[in-house]
CSV table of C-alpha atoms in Angstrom, one decimal:
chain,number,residue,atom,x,y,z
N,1355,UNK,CA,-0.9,8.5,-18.8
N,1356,UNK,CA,0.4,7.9,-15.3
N,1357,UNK,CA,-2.5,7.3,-13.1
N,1358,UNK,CA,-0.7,8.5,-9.4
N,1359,UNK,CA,2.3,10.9,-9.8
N,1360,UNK,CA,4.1,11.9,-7.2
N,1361,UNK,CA,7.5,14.3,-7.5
N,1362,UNK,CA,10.5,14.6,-6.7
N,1363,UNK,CA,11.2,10.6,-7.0
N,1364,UNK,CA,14.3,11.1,-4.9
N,1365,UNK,CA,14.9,13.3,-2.7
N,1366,UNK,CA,18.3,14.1,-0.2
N,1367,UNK,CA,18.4,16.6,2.4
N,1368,UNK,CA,19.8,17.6,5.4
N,1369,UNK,CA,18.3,17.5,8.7
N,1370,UNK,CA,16.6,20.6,10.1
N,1371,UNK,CA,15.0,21.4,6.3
N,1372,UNK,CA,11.6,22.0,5.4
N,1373,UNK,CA,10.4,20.0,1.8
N,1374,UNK,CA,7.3,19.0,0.3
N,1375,UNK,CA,6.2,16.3,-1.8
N,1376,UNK,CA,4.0,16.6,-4.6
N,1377,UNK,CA,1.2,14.0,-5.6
N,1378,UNK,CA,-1.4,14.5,-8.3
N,1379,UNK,CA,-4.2,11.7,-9.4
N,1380,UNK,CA,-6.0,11.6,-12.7
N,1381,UNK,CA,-8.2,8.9,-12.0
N,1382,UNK,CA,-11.0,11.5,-10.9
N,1383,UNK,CA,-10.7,9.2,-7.3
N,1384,UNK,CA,-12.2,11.0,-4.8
N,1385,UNK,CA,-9.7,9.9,-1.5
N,1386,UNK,CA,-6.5,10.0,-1.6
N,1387,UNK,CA,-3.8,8.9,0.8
N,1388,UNK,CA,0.1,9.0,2.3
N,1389,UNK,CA,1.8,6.1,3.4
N,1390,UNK,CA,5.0,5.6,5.0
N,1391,UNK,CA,7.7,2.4,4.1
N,1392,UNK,CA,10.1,2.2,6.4
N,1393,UNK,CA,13.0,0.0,5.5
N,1394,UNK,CA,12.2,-3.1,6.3
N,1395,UNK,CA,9.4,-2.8,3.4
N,1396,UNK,CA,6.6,-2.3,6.4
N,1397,UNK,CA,3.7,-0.1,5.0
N,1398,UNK,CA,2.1,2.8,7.9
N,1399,UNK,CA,-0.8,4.8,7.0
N,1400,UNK,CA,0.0,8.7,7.6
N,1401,UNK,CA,-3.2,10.6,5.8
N,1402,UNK,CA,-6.2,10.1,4.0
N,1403,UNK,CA,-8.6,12.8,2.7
N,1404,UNK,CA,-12.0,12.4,0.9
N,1405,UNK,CA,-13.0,15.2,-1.3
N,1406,UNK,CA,-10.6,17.5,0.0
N,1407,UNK,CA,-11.3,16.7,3.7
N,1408,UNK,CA,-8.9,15.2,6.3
N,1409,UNK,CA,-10.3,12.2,7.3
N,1410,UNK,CA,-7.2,10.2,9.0
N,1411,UNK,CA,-4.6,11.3,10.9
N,1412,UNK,CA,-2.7,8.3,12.4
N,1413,UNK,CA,-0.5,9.7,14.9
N,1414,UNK,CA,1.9,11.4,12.7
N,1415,UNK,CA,4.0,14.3,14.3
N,1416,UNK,CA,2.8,17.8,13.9
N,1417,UNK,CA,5.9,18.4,11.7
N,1418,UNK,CA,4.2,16.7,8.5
N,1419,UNK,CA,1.2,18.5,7.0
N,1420,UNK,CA,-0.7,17.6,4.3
N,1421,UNK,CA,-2.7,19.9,2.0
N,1422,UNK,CA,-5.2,19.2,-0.8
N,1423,UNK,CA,-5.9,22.3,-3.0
N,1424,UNK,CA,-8.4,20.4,-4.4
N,1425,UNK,CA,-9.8,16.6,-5.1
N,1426,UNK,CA,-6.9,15.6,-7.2
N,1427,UNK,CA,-4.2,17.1,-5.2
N,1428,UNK,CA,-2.6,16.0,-2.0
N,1429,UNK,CA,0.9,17.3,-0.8
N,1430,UNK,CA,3.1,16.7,1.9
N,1431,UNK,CA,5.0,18.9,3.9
N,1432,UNK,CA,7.7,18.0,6.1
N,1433,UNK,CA,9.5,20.4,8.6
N,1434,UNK,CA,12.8,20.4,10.4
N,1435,UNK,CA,13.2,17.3,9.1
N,1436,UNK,CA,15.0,14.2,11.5
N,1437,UNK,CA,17.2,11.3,10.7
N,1438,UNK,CA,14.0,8.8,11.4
N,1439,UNK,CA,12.0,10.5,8.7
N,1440,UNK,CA,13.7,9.0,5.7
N,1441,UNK,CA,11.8,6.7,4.1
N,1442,UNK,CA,9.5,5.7,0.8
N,1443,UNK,CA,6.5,7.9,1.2
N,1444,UNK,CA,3.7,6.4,-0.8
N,1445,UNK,CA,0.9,8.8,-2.1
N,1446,UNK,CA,-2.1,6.6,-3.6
N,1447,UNK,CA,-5.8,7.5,-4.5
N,1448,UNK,CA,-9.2,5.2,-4.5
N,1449,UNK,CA,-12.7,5.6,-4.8
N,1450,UNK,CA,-14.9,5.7,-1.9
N,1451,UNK,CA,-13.0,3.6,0.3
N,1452,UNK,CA,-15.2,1.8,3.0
N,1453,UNK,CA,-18.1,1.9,0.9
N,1454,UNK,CA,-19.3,-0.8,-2.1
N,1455,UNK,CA,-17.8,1.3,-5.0
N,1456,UNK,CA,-14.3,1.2,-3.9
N,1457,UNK,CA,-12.5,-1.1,-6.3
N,1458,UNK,CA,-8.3,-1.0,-5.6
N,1459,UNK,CA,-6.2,1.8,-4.5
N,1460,UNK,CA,-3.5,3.2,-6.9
N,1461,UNK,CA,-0.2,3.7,-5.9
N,1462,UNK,CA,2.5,6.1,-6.9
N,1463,UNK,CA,6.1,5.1,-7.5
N,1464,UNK,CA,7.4,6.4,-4.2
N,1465,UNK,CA,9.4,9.3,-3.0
N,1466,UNK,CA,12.6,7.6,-2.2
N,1467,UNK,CA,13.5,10.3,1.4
N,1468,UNK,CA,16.8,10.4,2.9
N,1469,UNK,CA,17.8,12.7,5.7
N,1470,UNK,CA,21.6,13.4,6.3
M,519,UNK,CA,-8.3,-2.8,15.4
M,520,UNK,CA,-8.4,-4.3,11.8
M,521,UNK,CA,-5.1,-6.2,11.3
M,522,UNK,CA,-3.2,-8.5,9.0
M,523,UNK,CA,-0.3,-11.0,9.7
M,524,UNK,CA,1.2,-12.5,7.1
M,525,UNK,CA,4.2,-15.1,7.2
M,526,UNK,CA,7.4,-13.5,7.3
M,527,UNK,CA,9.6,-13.8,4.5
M,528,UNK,CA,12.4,-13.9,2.8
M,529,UNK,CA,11.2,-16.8,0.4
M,530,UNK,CA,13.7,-18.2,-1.9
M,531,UNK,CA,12.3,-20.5,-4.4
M,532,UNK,CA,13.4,-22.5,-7.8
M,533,UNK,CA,12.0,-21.3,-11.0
M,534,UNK,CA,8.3,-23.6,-11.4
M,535,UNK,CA,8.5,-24.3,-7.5
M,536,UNK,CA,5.4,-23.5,-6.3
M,537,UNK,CA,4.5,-20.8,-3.6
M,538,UNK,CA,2.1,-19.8,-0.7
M,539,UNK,CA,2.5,-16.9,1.1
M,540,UNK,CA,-0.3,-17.3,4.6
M,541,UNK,CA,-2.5,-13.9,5.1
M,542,UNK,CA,-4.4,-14.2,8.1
M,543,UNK,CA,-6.8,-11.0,9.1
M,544,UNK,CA,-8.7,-9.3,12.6
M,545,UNK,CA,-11.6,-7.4,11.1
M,546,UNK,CA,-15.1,-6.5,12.5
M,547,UNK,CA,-18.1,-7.3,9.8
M,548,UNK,CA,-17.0,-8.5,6.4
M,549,UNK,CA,-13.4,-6.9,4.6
M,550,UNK,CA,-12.5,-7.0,1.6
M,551,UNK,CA,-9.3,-8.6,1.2
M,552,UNK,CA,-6.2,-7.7,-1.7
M,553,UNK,CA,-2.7,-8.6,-2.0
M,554,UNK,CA,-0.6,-6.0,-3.8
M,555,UNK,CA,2.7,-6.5,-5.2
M,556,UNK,CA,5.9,-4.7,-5.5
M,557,UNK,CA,8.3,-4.8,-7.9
M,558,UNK,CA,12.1,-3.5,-7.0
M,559,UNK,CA,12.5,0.3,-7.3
M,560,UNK,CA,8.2,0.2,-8.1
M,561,UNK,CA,5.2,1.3,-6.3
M,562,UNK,CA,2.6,-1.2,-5.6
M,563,UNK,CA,0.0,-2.9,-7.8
M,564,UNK,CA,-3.2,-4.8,-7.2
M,565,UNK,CA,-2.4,-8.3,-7.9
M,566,UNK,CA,-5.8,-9.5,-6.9
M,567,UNK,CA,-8.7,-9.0,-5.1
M,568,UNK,CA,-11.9,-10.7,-2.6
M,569,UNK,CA,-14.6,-8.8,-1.5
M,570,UNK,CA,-16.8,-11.7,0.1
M,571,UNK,CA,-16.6,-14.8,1.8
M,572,UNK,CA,-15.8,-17.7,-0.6
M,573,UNK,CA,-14.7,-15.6,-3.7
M,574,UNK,CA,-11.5,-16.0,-5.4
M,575,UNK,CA,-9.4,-13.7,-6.9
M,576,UNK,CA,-6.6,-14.9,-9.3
M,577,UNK,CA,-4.8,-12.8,-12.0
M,578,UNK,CA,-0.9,-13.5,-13.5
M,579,UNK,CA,-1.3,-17.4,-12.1
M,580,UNK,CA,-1.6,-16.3,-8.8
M,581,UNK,CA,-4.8,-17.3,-6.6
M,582,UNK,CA,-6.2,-16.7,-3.5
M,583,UNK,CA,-9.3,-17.4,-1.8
M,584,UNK,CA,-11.1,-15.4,0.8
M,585,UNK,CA,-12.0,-17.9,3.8
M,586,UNK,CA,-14.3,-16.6,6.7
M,587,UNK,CA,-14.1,-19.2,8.6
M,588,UNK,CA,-10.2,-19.5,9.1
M,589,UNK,CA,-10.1,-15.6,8.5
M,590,UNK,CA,-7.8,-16.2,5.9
M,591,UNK,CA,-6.4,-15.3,2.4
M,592,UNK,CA,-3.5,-17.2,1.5
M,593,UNK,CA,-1.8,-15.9,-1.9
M,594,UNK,CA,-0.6,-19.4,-4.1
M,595,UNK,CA,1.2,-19.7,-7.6
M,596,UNK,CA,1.6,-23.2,-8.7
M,597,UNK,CA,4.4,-22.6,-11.0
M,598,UNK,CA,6.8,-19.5,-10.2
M,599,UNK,CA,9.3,-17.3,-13.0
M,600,UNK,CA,12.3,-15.6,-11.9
M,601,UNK,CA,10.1,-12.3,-13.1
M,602,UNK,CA,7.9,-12.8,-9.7
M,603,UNK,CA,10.6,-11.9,-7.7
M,604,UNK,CA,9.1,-9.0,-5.5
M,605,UNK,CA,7.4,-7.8,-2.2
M,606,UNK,CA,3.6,-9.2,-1.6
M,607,UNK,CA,1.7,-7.6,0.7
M,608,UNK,CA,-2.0,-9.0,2.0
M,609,UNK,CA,-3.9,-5.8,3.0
M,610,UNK,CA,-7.7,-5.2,4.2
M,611,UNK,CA,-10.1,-3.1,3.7
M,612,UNK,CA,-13.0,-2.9,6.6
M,613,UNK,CA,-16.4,-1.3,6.1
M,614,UNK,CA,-16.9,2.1,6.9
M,615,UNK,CA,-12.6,2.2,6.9
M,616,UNK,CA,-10.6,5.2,4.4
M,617,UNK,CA,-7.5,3.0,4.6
M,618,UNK,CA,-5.9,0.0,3.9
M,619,UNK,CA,-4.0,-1.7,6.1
M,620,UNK,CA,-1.4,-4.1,4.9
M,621,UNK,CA,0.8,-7.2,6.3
M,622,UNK,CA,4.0,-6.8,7.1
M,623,UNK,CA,5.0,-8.0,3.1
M,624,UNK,CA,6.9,-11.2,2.3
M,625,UNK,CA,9.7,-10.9,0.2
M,626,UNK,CA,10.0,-13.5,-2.9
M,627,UNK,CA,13.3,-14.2,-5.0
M,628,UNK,CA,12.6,-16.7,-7.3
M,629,UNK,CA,16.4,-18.4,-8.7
M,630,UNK,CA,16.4,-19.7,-12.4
């Protein structure tokens, strides 16, 4: 069973275009995250929510929008999408983060973003 | 801020050559400390984990140990495979902090 899946894997679009990406946890994790990885590998914090509930919002343009329907859901949404958005977008999940039950953060395999 | 700075890569080592990668961290209070791994095409895994000064983590042959003093968390294998070849990335975790923030990643290619 795949802990963090997130879909589509790869995704190509042009500029201008509204998509979304998809990321669903079965770990029963209660916060769950986005992160950006730009191309030299370098690893940005865009979201995190805990129990459905935005919780960070680090300076990313009003253009993406997250949504969590519900604890083990979190979707991006990217409008009129630029040539600086592509990217690896990283959707992961953890317990309690900041607190003494958080363990690791999982990781899903990437959503591989590139904006022509 | 909380912050990491970890040596820049690339690293290019010979198979059983042995490897450090330095972490060094900015935190308020007491982090916990990870390095993650990335394989190519892969998302990232938790190679190990500190959560208190003086502990070490170690899983695969890898070892690091969290050091308060020299707010530091330096990643070692004594012994490296061609199969290690990946991205590691030091990342903290501060109290009170829904994130984790990571290093910049080092990239290792280890030549048979």
């Amino acid at each position: 069973d795949t802990a963090v899946s997130q879909t589509p894997k790869y995704l190509v679009t042009q500029m201008g275009n509204d998509k979304s990406i998809k990321c669903e946890q079965n770990l029963g994790h209660d916060t769950m995250y986005w992160y950006k990885q730009d191309s030299k590998k370098f690893l940005k914090i865009m979201f995190s929510y805990n129990n459905k509930e935005l919780i960070i919002n680090e300076t990313v343009p009003n253009r993406f929008s997250p949504k969590s329907p519900d604890k083990a859901h979190l979707n991006l949404h990217i409008n009129s999408l630029e040539l600086g958005d592509s990217a690896v977008y990283f959707c992961a999940s953890s317990q309690e983060l900041g607190t003494a039950s958080f363990t690791e953060a999982f990781f899903g395999q990437g959503t591989r973003l590139t904006v022509v | 801020g909380d912050s990491v700075t970890q040596m820049e890569g690339p690293v290019t080592l010979s198979e059983e050559a042995f490897l450090t990668i330095n972490c060094t961290y900015t935190a308020t209070g007491y982090p916990s400390l990870f390095w993650y791994v990335q394989y190519p095409g892969e998302g990232l895994q938790l190679l190990l984990k500190a959560t208190k000064a003086d502990d070490k983590g170690s899983n695969k042959g890898f070892e690091a140990t969290y050091r308060k003093e020299t707010t530091s968390f330096h990643l070692e294998k004594g012994s490296v495979q061609v199969s290690d070849s990946a991205v590691y990335f030091c990342a903290l975790s501060g109290s009170n902090d829904y994130k984790l923030s990571f290093g910049a990643g080092t990239t290792v290619t280890v030549r048979a």
